[in-house]
Coordinates of C-alpha atoms in Angstrom, one line a residue:
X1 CA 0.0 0.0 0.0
X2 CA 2.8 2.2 0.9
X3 CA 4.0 1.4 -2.5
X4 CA 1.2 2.4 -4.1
X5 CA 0.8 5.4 -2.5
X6 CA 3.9 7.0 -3.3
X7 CA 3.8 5.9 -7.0
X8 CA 1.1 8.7 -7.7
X9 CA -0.1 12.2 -6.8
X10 CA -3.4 14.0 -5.9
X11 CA -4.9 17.1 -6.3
X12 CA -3.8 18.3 -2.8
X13 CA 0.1 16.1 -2.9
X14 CA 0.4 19.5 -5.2
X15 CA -1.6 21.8 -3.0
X16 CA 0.7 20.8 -0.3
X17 CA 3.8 21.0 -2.5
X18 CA 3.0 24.2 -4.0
X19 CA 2.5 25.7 -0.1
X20 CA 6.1 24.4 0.6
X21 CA 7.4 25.9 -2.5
X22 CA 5.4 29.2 -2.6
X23 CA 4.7 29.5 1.0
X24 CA 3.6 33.6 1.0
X25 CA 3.3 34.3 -2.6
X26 CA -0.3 35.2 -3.3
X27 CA -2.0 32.3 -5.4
X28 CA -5.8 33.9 -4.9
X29 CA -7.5 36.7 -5.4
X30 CA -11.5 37.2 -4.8
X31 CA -13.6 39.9 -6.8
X32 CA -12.7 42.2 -4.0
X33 CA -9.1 43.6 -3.8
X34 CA -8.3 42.9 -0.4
X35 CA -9.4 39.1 -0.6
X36 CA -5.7 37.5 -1.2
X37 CA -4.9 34.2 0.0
X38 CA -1.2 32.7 -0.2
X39 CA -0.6 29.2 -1.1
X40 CA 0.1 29.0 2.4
X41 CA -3.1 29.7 3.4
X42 CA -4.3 28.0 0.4
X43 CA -3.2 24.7 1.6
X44 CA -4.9 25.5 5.2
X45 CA -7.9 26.3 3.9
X46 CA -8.4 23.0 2.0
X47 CA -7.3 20.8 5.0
X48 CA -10.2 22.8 7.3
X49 CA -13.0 22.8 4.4
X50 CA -11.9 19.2 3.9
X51 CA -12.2 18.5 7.8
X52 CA -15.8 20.6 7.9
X53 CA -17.2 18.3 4.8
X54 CA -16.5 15.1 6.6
X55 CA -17.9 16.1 9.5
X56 CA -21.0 17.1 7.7
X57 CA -21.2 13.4 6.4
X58 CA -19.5 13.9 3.2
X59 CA -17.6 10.5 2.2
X60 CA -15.2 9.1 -0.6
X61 CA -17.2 9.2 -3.6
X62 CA -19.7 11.5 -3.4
X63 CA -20.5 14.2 -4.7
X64 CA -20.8 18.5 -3.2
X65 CA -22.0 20.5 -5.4
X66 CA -21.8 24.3 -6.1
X67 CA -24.8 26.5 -7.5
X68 CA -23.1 30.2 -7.6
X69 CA -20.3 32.6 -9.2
X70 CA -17.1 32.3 -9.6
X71 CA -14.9 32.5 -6.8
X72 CA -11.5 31.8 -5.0
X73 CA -13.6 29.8 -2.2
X74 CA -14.8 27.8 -5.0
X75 CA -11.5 27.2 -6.7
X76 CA -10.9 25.9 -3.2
X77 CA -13.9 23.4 -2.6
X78 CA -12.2 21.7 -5.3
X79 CA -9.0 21.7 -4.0
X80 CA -11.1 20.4 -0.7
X81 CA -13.3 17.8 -2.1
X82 CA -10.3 16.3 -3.6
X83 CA -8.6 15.4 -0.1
X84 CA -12.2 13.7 0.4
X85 CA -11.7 11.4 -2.6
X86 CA -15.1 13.1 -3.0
X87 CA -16.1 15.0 -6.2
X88 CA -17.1 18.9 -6.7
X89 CA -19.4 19.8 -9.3
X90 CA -20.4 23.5 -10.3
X91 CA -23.0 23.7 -11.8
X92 CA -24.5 26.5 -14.4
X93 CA -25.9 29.2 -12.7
X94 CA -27.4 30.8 -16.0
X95 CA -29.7 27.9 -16.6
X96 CA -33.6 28.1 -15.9
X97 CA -35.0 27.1 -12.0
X98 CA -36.1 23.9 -13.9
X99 CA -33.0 23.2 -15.7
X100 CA -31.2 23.2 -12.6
X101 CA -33.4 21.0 -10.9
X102 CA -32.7 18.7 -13.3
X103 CA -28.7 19.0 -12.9
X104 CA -29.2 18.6 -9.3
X105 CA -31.2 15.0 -9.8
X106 CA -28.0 14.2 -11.9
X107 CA -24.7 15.7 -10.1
X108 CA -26.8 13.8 -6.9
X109 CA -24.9 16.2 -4.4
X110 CA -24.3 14.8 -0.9
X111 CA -23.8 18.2 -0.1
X112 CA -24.5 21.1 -1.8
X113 CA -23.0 25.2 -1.5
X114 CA -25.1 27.9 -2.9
X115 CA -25.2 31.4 -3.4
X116 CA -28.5 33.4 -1.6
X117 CA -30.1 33.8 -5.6
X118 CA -30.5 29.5 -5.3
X119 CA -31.8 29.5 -2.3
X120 CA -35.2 28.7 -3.4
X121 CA -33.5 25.5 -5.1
X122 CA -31.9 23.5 -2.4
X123 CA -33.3 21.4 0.1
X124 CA -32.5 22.3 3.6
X125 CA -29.8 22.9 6.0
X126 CA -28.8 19.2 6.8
X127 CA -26.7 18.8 3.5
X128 CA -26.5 22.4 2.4
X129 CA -25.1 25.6 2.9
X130 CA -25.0 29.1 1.8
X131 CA -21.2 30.2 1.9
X132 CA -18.5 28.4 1.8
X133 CA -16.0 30.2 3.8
X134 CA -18.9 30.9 6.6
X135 CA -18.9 27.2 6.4
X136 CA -15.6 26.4 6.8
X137 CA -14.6 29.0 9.2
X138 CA -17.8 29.0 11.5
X139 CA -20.5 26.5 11.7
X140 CA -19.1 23.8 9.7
X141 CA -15.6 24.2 10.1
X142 CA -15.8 24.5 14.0
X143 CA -11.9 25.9 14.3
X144 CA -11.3 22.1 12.6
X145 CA -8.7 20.4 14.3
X146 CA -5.0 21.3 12.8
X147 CA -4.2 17.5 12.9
X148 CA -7.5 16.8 10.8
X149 CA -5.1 16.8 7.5
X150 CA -5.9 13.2 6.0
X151 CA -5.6 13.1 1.9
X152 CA -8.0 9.9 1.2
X153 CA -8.1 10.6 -2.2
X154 CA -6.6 8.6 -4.7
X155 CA -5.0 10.2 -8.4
X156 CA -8.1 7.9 -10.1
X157 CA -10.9 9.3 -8.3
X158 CA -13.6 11.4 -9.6
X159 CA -12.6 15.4 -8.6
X160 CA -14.4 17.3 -11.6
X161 CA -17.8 16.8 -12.3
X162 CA -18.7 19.0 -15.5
X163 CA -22.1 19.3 -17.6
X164 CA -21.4 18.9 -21.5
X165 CA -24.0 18.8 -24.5
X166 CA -27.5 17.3 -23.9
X167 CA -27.7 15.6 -27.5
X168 CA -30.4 13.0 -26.1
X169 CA -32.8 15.9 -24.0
X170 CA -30.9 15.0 -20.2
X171 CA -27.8 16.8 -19.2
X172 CA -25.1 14.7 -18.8
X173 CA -22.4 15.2 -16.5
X174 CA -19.2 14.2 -17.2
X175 CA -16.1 12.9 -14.2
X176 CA -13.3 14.1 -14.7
X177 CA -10.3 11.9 -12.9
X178 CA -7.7 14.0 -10.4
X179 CA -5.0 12.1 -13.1
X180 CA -6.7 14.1 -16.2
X181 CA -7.0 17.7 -14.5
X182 CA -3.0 17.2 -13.3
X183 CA -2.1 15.7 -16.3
X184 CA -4.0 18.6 -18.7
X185 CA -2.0 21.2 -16.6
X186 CA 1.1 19.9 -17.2
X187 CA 0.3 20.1 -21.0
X188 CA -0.9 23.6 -20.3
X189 CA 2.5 24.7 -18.9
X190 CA 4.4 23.1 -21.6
X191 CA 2.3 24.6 -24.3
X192 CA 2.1 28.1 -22.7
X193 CA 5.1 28.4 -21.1
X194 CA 3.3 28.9 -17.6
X195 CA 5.9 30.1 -14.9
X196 CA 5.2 32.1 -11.6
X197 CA 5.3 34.7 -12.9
X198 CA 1.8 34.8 -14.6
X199 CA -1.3 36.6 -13.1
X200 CA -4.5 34.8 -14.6
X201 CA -8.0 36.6 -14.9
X202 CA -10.0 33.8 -14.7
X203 CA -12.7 35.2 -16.4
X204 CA -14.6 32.3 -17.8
X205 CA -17.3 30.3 -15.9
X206 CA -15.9 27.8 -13.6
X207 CA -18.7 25.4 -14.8
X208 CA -17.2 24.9 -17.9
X209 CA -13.9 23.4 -18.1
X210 CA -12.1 26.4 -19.5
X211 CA -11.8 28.2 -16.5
X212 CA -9.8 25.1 -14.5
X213 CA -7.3 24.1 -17.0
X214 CA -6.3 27.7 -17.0
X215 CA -6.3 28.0 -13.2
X216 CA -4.7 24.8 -12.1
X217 CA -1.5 25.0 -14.4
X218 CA -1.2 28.4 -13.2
X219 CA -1.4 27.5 -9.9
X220 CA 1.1 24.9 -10.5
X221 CA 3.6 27.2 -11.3
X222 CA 3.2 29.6 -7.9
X223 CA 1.2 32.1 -10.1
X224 CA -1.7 34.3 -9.1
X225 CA -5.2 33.8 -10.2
X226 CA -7.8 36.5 -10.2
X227 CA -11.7 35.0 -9.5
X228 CA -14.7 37.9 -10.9
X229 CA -18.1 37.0 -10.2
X230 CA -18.9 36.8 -13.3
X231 CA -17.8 38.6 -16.8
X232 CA -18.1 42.2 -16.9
X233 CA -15.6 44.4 -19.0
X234 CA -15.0 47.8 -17.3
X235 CA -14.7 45.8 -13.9
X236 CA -12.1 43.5 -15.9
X237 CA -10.1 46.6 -17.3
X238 CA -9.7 47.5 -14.1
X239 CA -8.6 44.5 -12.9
X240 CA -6.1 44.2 -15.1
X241 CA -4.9 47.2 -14.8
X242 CA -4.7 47.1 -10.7
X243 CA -3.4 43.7 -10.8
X244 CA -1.0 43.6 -13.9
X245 CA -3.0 40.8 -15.2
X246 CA -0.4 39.2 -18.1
X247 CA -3.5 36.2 -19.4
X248 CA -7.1 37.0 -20.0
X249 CA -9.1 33.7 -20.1
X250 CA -11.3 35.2 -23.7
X251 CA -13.8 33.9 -25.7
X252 CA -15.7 35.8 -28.2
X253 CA -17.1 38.3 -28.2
X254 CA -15.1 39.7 -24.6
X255 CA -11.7 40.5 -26.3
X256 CA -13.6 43.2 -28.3
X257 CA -16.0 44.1 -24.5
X258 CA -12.3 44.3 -23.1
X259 CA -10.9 46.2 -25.2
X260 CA -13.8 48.9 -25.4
X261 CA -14.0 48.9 -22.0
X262 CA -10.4 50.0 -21.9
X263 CA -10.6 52.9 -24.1
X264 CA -13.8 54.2 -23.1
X265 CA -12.6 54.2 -18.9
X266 CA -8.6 55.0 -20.2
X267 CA -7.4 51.3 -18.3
X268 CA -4.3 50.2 -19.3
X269 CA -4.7 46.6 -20.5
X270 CA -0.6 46.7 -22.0
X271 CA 0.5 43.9 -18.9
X272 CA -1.8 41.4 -21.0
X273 CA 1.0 39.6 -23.1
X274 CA -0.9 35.9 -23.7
X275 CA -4.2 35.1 -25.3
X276 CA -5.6 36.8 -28.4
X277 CA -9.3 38.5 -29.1
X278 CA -9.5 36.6 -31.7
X279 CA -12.4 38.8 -33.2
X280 CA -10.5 42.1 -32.6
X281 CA -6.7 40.8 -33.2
X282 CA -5.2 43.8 -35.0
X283 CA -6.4 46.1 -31.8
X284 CA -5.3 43.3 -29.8
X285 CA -1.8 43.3 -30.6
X286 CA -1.9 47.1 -30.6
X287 CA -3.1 47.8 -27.4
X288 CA -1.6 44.8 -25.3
X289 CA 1.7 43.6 -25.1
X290 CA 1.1 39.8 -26.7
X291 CA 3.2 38.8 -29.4
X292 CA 1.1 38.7 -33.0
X293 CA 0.8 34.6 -33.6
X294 CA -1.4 32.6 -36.2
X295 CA -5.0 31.6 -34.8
X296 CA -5.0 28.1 -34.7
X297 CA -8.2 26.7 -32.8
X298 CA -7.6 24.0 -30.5
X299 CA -9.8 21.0 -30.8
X300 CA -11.4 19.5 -27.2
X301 CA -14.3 18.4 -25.3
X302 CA -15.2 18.4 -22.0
X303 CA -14.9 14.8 -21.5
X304 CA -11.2 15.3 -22.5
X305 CA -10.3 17.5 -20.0
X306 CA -10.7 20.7 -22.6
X307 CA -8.2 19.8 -24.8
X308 CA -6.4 17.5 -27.3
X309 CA -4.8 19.3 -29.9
X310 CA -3.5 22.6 -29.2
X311 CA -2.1 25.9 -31.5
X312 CA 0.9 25.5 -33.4
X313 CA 2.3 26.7 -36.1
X314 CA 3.7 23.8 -38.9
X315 CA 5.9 24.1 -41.2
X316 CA 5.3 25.3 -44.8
X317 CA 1.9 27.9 -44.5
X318 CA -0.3 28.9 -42.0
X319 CA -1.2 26.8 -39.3
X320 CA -4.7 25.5 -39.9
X321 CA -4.2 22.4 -38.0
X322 CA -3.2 21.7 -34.1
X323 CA -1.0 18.6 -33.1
X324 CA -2.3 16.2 -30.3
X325 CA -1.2 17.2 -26.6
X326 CA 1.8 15.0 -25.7
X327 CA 0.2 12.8 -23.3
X328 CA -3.1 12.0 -26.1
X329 CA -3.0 9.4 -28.4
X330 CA -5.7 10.2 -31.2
X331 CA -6.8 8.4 -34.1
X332 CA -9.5 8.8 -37.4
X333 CA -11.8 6.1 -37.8
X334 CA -14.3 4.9 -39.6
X335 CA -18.2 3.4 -38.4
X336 CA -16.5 0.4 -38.0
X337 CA -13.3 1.6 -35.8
X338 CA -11.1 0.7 -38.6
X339 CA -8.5 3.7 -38.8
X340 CA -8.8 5.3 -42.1
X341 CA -6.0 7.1 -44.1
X342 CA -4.3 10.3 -43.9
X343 CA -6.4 12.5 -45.3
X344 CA -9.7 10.8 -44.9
X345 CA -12.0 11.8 -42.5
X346 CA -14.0 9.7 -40.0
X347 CA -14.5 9.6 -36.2
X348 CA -12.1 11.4 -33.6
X349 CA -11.5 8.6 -31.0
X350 CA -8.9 9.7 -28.3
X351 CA -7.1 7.7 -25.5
X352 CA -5.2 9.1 -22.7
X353 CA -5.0 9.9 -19.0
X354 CA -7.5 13.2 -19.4
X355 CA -10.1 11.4 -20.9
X356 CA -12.7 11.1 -18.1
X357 CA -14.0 8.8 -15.8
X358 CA -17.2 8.1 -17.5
X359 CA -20.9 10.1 -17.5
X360 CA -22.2 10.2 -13.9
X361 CA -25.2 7.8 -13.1
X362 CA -25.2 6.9 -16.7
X363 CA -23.5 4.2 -17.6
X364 CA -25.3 2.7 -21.0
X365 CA -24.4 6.4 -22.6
X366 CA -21.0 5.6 -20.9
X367 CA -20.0 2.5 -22.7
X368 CA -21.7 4.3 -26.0
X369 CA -18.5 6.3 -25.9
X370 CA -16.3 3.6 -25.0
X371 CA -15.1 1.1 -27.6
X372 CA -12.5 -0.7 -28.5
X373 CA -10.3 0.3 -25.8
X374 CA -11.1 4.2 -27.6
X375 CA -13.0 7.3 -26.5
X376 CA -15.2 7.8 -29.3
X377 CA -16.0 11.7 -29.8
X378 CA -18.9 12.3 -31.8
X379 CA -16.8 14.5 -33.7
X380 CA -15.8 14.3 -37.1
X381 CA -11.9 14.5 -38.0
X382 CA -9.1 14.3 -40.5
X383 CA -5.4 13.5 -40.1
X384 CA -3.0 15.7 -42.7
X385 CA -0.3 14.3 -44.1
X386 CA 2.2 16.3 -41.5
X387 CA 0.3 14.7 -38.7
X388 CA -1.8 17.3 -37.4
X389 CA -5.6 16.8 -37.2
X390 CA -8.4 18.7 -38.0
X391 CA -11.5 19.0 -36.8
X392 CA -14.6 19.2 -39.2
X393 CA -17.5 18.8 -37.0
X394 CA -19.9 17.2 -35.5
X395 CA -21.1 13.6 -36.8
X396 CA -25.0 14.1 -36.1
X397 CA -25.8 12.0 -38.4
X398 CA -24.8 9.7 -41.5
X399 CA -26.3 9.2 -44.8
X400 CA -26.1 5.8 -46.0
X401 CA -25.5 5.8 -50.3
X402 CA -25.6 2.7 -51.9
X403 CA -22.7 1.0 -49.5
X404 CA -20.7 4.7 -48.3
X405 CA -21.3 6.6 -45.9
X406 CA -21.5 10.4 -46.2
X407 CA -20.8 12.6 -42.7
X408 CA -22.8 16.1 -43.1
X409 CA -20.8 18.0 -41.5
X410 CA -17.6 17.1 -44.2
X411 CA -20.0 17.9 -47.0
X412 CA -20.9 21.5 -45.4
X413 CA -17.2 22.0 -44.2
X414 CA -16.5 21.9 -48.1
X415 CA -20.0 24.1 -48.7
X416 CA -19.0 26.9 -46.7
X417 CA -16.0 27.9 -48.6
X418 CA -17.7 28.6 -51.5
X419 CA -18.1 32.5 -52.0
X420 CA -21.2 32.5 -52.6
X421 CA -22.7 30.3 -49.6
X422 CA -23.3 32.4 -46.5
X423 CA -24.9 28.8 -44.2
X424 CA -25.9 25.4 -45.2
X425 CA -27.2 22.4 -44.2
X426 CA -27.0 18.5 -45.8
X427 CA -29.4 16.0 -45.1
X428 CA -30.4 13.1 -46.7
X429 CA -33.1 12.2 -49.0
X430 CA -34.8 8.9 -50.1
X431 CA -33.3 7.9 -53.7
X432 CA -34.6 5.0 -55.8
X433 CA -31.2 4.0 -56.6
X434 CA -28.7 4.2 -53.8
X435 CA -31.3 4.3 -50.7
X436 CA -30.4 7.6 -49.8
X437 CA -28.8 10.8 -51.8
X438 CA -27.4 14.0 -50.1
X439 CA -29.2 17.4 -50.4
X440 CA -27.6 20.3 -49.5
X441 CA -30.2 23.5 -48.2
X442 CA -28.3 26.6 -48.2
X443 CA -28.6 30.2 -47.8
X444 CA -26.9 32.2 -50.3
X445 CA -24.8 35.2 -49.8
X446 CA -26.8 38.8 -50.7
X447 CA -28.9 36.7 -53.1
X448 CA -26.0 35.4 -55.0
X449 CA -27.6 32.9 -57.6
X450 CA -26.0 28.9 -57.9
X451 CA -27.0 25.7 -59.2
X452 CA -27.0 22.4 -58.6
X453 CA -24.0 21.5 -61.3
X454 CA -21.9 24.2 -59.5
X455 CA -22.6 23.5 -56.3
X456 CA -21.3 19.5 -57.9
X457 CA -18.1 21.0 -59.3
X458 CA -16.8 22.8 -56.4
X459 CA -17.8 19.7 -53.9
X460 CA -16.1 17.5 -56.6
X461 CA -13.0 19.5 -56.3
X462 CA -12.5 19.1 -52.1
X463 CA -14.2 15.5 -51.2
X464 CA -15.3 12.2 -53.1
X465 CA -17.7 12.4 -55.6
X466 CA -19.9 10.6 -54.5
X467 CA -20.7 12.9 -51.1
X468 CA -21.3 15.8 -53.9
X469 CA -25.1 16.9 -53.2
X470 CA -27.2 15.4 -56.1
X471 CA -30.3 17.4 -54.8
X472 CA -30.1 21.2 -54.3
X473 CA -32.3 23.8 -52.2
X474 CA -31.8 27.9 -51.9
X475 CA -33.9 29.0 -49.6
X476 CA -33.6 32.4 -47.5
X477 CA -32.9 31.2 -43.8
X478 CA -32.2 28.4 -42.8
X479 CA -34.5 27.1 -39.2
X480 CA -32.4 27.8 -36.1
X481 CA -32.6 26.1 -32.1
X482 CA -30.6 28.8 -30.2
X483 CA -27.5 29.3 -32.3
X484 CA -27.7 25.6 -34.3
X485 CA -29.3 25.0 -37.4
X486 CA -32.5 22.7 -36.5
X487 CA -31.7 20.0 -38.3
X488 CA -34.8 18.6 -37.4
X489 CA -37.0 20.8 -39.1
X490 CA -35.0 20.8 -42.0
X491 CA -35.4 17.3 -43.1
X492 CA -39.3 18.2 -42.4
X493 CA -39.3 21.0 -44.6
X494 CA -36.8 19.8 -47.3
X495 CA -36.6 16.0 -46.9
X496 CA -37.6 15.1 -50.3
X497 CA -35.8 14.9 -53.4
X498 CA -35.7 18.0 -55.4
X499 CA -37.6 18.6 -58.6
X500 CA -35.4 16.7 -61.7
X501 CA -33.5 19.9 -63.2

């Protein structure tokens, strides 16, 4: 057992190591200025919540939940429910009362934090309460015991329990292992180049995975980490500007919020020297200090921890691929799970120690994505000849013709770089001959006029022939759930063969 134990390391082996390290350095800071936390006080903080949670009746394996904003003390109930071998799960505060409800049957919280907004939402005080440092530090906590400081966790237990897509109607909610999260911030600091030197604005949700494989590497490497509330520009101007923030966590459209925010209150953003606003990049580079680099998008999912490829640039052109993360092994297959050539595209399947645990309470839609000794994604891929891979999109559905198989989402990849198409979607119709044909429905750009044989031509020039639409529809708009394309409704609408032309 001894053995065992000294072969691996948890979630707070580094918490405890980084203290030692780090000791007074600040590795927190809350929305309010004057909330700063060392890793010293880091690691004590852990061991008390930790202490309060098992008194409370929280056990290996279960689950505590969190329904509120960001925050340092949440970055820490992590950190805590780790030295449980129990598992923290934040869950999204912008979804409805009823959606939540739902995410609360399926997390399955033994315990449960919550901010006063929730309140309405979570079953009394016996397994849940409404701060977590009053909780710690007061009722809960009790002044817990300085010798209270047992890690029962193991490096394969559940520590991150994150919601992904709902493709079937239920939310599912992926584990994520203490392994992947340790082992995706190593790949982080490689990538990056984290050192201790960095000061993070964590300014992405910490229910979604972003926001932890930013803060943990970071953390790591005795850097600072600055926890908002929640996303607001002039408040993160100013932030950066008090704190000399050098990395932005920035997804579209906030780059271009940060940057107007800047200009309109005079902040200066120029510490910022990682991360791009992607949408606002010449401004970018002009007002911070980051280095211009090519946008290569990084492919991921949740259930992989965030991430398997990551931005390079290759040799020979722009980069318009990303190479695999050291520690992922990925590979292109076809229905069958036969690997298909360079070139050819088919199913991302992924092995490694971030891919996660499995889906929580749900294990037939587990072992769906298992197979084969593989992690099957969903997604649709292709593997260049320099050995990057690119991500085309989401399988959602395959047409059968005569004995191929035609993926959608390939067929609109090669759609949308036609000049003239502004969106699209391909389904497929009944056909006589082959069982099923591919139609492609698209929206044209400013009325632009094309026809079936041209739409053929360009398709024939960038995949097999025989995924080339052979049925054609220009419509105006194209039905929308949110921000997807209804699919759906499209094959109502559309799902029979076009008129012979």
């Amino acid at each position: 057992m001894s053995v065992q134990r000294a072969a691996q390391l948890t979630i707070p082996d580094l918490v405890a190591e980084c203290a030692a390290s780090f000791g007074d350095r600040v590795a927190l800071v809350g929305e309010q200025p004057q909330e700063r936390v060392t890793f010293a006080q880091t690691a004590d903080r852990m061991w008390r919540l930790a202490a309060a949670l098992r008194r409370a009746g929280v056990h290996r394996g279960d689950c505590v939940a969190s329904l509120g904003m960001n925050s340092a003390s949440a970055f820490e109930a992590l950190l805590a429910t780790a030295a449980l071998g129990a598992v923290f799960a934040p869950l999204n505060w912008r979804q409805t009362d009823d959606e939540l409800a739902v995410a609360l049957e399926v997390a399955g919280p033994a315990f449960t934090f919550f901010d006063d907004e929730w309140a309405h939402l979570v079953d009394g005080p016996s397994h849940a309460y409404r701060a977590i440092d009053d909780f710690r530090d007061g009722d809960g906590g009790d002044g817990a015991a300085d010798d209270d400081r047992r890690d029962d966790s193991h490096e394969d237990d559940a520590a991150l329990r994150l919601f992904t897509a709902a493709f079937d109607g239920r939310p599912r909610a992926a584990d994520l292992s203490q392994r992947a999260l340790l082992s995706i911030a190593a790949q982080q600091i490689a990538a990056h180049s984290i050192d201790h030197e960095q000061v993070l604005l964590n300014s992405g949700p910490m229910f979604h995975v972003g926001g932890w494989i930013f803060a943990l590497p970071v953390f790591a490497m005795g850097g600072t980490t600055v926890f908002p509330r929640k996303w607001e520009a002039d408040q993160a101007a100013e932030t950066i500007e008090r704190e000399r923030v050098t990395w932005a966590y920035l997804v579209p459209p906030m780059g271009s919020q940060l940057l107007d925010a800047a200009e309109r209150d005079d902040r200066d953003v120029s510490s910022l020297r990682k991360g791009v606003a992607f949408e606002d990049r010449e401004r970018w580079y002009a007002t911070t200090s980051a280095h211009e680099e090519a946008h290569v998008m990084p492919y991921g999912q949740t259930e992989v921890a965030g991430l398997a490829t990551y931005q390079v640039s290759l040799a020979g052109g722009p980069p318009t691929h990303g190479l695999t993360l050291p520690l992922v092994r990925a590979a292109i297959v076809d229905i069958d799970g036969r690997e298909v050539a360079d070139g050819e595209v088919g199913e991302i399947a992924l092995r490694g120690p971030t891919v996660m645990l499995g889906y929580a309470g749900a294990p037939e839609a587990t072992a769906e994505r298992f197979r084969d000794g593989w992690y099957r994604t969903s997604d649709l891929g292709r593997r260049a000849p320099d050995g990057s891979v690119q991500f085309v999109g989401p399988i959602a559905e395959i047409i059968k013709t005569g004995a191929e198989n035609v993926y959608p989402a390939e067929v609109e990849v090669a759609l949308r770089s036609h000049p003239s198409v502004k969106d699209v979607c391909v389904i497929g119709v009944p056909d006589d001959e082959w069982g099923a044909a591919v139609k492609a429905v698209l929206v044209t750009v400013d009325g632009a006029t094309i026809d079936l044989d041209e739409v053929q031509a360009h398709c024939r020039a960038r995949i097999a022939s025989y995924k080339k639409p052979r049925h054609l529809a220009v419509v105006d708009e194209l039905p929308r759930s949110g921000p997807f394309v209804d699919r759906e409704r499209v094959r109502e609408l559309h799902g029979e063969p076009s008129p012979a032309r």
